[in-house]
Coordinates of C-alpha atoms and ligand atoms in Angstrom, one line a residue:
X172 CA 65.6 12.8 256.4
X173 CA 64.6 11.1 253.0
X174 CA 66.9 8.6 251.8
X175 CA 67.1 7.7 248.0
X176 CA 65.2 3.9 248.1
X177 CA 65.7 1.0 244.9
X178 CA 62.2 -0.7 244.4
X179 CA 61.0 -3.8 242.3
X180 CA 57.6 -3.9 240.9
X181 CA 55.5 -5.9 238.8
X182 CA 52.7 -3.7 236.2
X183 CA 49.5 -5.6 237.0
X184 CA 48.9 -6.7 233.2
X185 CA 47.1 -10.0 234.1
X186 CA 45.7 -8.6 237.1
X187 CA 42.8 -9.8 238.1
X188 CA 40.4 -11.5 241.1
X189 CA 39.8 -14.6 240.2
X190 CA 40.3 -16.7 243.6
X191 CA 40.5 -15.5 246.9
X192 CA 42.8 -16.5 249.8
X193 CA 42.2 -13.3 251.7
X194 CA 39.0 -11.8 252.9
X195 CA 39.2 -8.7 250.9
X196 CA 39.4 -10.6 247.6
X197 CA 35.4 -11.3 246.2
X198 CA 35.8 -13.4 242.7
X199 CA 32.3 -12.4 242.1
X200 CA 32.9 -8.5 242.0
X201 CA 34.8 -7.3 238.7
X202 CA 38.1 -5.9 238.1
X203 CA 39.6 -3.5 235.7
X204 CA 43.1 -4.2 234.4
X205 CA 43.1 -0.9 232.8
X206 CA 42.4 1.1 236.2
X207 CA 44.9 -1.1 237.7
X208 CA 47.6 -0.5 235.5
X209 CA 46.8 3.4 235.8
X210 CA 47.0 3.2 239.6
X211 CA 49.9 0.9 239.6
X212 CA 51.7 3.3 236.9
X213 CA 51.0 6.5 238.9
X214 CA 52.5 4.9 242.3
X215 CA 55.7 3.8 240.2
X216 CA 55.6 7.6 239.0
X217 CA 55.0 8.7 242.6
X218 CA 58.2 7.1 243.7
X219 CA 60.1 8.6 240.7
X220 CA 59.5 11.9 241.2
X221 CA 60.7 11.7 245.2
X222 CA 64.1 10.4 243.9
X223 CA 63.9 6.8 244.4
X224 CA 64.7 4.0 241.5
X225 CA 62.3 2.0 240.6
X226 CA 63.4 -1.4 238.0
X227 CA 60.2 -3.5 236.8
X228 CA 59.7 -7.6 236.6
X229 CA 57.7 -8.7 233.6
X230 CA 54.8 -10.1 234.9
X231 CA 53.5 -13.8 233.8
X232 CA 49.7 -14.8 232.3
X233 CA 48.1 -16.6 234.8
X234 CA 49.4 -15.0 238.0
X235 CA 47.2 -12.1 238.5
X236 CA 48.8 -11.4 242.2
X237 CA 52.3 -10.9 241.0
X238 CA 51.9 -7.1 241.1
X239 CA 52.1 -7.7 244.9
X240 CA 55.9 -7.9 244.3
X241 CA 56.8 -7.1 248.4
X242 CA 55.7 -11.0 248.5
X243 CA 58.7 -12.0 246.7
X244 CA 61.9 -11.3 248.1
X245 CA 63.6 -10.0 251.3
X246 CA 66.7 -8.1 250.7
X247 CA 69.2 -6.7 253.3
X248 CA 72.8 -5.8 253.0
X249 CA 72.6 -7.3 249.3
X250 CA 71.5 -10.8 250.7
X251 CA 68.5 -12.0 248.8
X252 CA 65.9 -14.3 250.6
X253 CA 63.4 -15.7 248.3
X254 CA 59.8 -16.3 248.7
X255 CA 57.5 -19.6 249.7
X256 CA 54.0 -19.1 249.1
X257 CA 51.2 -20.6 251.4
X258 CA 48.6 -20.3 248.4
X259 CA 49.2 -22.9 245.5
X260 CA 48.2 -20.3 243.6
X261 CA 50.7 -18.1 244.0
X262 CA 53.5 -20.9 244.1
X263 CA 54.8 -19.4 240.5
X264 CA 56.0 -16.4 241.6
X265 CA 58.8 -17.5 243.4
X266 CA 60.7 -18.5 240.4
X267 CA 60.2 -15.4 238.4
X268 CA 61.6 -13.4 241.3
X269 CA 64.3 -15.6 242.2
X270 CA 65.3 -15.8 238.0
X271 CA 65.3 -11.6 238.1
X272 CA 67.8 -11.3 241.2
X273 CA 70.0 -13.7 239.4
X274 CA 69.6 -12.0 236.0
X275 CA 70.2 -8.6 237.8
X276 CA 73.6 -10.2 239.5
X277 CA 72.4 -10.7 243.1
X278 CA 74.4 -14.0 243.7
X279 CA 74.2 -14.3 247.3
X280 CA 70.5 -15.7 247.2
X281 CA 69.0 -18.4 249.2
X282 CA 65.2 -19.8 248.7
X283 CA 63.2 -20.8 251.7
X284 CA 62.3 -24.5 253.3
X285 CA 59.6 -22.6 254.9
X286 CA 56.8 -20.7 253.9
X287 CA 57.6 -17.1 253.8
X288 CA 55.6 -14.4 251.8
X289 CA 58.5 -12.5 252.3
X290 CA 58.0 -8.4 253.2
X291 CA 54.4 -9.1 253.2
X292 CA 55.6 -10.5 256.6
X293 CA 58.6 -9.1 257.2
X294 CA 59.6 -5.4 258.0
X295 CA 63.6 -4.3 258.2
X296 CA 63.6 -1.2 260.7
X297 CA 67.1 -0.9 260.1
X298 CA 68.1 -3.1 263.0
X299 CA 66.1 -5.4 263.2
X300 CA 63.8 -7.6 261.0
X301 CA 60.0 -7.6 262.3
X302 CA 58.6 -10.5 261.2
X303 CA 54.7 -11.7 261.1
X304 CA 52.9 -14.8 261.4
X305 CA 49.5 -16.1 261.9
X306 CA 47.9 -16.4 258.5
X307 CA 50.6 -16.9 255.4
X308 CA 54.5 -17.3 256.8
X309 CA 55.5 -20.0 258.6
X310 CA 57.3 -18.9 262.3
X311 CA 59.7 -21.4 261.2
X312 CA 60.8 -19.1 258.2
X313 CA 61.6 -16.2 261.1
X314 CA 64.3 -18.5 262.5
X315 CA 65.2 -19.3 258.8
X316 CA 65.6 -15.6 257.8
X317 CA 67.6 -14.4 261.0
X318 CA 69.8 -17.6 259.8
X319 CA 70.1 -16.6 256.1
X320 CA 69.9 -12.8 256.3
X321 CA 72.1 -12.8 259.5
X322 CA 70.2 -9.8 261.1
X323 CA 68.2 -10.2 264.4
X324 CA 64.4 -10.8 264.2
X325 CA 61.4 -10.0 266.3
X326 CA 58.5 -12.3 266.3
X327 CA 55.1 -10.9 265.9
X328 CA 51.5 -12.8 265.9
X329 CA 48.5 -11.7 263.6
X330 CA 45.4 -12.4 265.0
X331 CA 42.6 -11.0 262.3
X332 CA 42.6 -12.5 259.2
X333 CA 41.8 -9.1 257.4
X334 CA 45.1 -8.2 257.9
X335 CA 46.9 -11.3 257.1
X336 CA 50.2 -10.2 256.6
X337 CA 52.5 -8.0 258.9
X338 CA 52.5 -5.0 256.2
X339 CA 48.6 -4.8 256.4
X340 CA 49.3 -3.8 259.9
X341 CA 52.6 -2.1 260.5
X342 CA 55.3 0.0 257.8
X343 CA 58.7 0.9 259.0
X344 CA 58.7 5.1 259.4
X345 CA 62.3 5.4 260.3
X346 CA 65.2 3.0 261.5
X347 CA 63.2 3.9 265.2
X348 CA 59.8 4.2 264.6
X349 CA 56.8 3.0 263.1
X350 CA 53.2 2.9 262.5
X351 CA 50.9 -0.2 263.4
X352 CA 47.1 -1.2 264.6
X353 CA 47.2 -2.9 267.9
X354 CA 43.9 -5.1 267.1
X355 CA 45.8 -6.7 265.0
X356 CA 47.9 -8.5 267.1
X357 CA 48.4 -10.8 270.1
X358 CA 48.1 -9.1 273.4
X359 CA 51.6 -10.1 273.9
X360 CA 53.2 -8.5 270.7
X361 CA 51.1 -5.2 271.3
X362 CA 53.3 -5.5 274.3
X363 CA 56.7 -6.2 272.5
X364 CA 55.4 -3.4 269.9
X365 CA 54.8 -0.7 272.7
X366 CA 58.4 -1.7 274.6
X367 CA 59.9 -1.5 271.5
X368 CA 59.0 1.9 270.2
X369 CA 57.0 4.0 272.6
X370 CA 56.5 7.0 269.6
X371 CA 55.2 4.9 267.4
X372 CA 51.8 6.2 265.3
X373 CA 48.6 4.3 266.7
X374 CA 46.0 4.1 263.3
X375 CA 42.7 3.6 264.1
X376 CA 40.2 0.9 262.6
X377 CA 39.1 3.2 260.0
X378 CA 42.5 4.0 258.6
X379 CA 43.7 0.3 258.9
X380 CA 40.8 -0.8 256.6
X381 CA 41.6 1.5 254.1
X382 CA 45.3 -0.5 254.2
X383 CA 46.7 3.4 255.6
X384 CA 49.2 0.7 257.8
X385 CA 50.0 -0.5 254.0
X386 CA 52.4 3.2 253.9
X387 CA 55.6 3.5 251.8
X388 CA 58.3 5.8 254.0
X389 CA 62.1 7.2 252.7
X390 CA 62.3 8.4 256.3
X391 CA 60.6 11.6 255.3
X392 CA 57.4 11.2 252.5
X393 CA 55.0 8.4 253.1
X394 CA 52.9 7.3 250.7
X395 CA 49.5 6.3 251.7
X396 CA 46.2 4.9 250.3
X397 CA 44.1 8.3 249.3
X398 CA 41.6 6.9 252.0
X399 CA 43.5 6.8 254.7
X400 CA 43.6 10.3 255.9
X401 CA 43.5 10.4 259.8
X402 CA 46.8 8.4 259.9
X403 CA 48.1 11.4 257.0
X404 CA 47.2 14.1 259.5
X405 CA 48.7 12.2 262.5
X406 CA 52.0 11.7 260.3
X407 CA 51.9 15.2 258.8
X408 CA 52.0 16.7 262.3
X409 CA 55.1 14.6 263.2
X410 CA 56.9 16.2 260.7
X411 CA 56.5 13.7 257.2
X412 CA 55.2 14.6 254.3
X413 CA 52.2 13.2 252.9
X414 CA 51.5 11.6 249.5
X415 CA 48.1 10.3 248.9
X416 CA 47.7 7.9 245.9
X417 CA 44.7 5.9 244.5
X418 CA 44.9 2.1 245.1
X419 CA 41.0 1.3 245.0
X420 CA 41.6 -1.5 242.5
X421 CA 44.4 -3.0 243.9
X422 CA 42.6 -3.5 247.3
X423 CA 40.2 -5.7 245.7
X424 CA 42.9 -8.5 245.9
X425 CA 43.9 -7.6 249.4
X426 CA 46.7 -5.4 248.8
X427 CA 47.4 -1.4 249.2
X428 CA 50.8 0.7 248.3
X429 CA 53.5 -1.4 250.1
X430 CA 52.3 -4.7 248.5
X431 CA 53.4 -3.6 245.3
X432 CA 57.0 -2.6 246.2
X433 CA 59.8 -5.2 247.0
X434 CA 63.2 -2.9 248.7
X435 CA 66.4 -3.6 247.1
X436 CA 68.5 -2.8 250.2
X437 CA 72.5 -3.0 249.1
Ligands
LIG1769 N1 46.0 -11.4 246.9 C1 47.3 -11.3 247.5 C2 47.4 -12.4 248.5 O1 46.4 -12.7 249.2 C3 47.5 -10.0 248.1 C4 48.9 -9.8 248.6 C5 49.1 -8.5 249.2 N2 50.5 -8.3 249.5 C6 51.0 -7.9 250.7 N3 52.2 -7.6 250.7 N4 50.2 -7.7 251.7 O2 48.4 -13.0 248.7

């Protein structure tokens, strides 16, 4: 069953590619802001139209990545966790974020001593709080948010720097399943992914470099880079329904469908 979803997202004005701190991004290819706004806009529309809410952050001259918004904030039950950015490049971000929740009267909010990139890393099922690290957040900041959030939280190692944080890899279908690619983690947490949830949709290499494990779900439609269309069948034959949306210029800084949406969960 769908259930209504409250999003923050950033409109990629000063989007652009102008560093790289992940392997997808290439400085030397160029960008359109114009064709990222449009694909940014029709994704905000996307959600709109299946009944979720979406409120926007003004994004800031000078930091092109803050469309990536999931990188900002970690909100369950109402609790806000902030963000705590590896890159100094993205370091500015954090402030903006934490300077909306307060303006938008989330009081109970709490910035991390550790670096934590926030649901770039981490993914609430529902019960639990899977939580990546390897490339960007610290393992210290899963301790931190099981402390601060008060929700339990499963440990899960990256291991290929293409998909450098846990939402590159994994999305949350339902409160008991999800979708993931195994390569991309330690042999031991492919264990503790396959004891957790047995059902869970495999992707294949193909659909995981098209960011298909960068997927949007309400527990019923999951929205998924146009690309990535052997995951869309796989999903469509358990029963979701599948919406397909361009993201081509928003991959060139590493980042798919769920990178631009940050959950308000009450
Ligand atoms: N260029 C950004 C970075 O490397 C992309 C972030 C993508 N966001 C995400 N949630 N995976 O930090």
């Amino acid at each position: 069953m769908p259930t209504p979803r409250h999003y923050l997202m950033c409109p990629p004005r000063y989007f652009a590619v102008d560093y790289s701190i992940n392997p997808w991004m290439d400085p030397s290819k160029p960008v359109s802001v114009d064709v990222a706004v449009a694909q940014w806009t029709e994704l905000r529309d996307t959600y709109r139209r299946l009944g979720h809410t979406v409120e926007e952050i003004e994004p800031q001259p000078g930091l092109p990545d803050m469309v990536f918004a999931a990188n900002s904030g970690t909100v369950v039950g109402g609790r806000v966790l902030g963000a705590r950015f590896r890159a100094p490049q993205r370091a500015a971000e954090a402030e903006h974020f934490r300077r909306w929740f307060l303006e938008h009267g989330y009081r109970d909010l709490t910035m991390p001593e550790k670096i934590n990139e926030a649901e770039g890393d981490f993914a609430w099922t529902g019960q639990v709080l899977l939580a990546g690290t390897g490339f960007r957040t610290d393992p210290a900041a899963h301790a931190e948010a099981q402390e601060v959030l008060g929700v339990p939280v499963v440990s899960l190692q990256l291991v290929d720097p293409r998909y450098y944080h846990l939402d590159t890899a994994l999305f949350v279908l339902s409160e008991s399943n999800v979708a993931y690619y195994p390569e991309a983690f330690s042999p031991g947490s492919q264990r503790v992914l396959r004891r957790m949830f047995p059902e869970a949709v495999v992707a294949s290499s193909v659909d995981a470099e098209w960011f298909g494990l960068n997927g949007v779900s309400d527990g019923r439609n999951v929205v998924l880079p146009v690309e990535a269309t052997g995951l869309g069948s796989e999903l469509e034959g358990r029963g979701f329904e599948v919406v397909y949306v361009e993201v081509s210029e928003l991959r060139k800084a590493g980042g798919g469908p769920k990178c631009c949406t940050l959950e308000i969960r009450k």
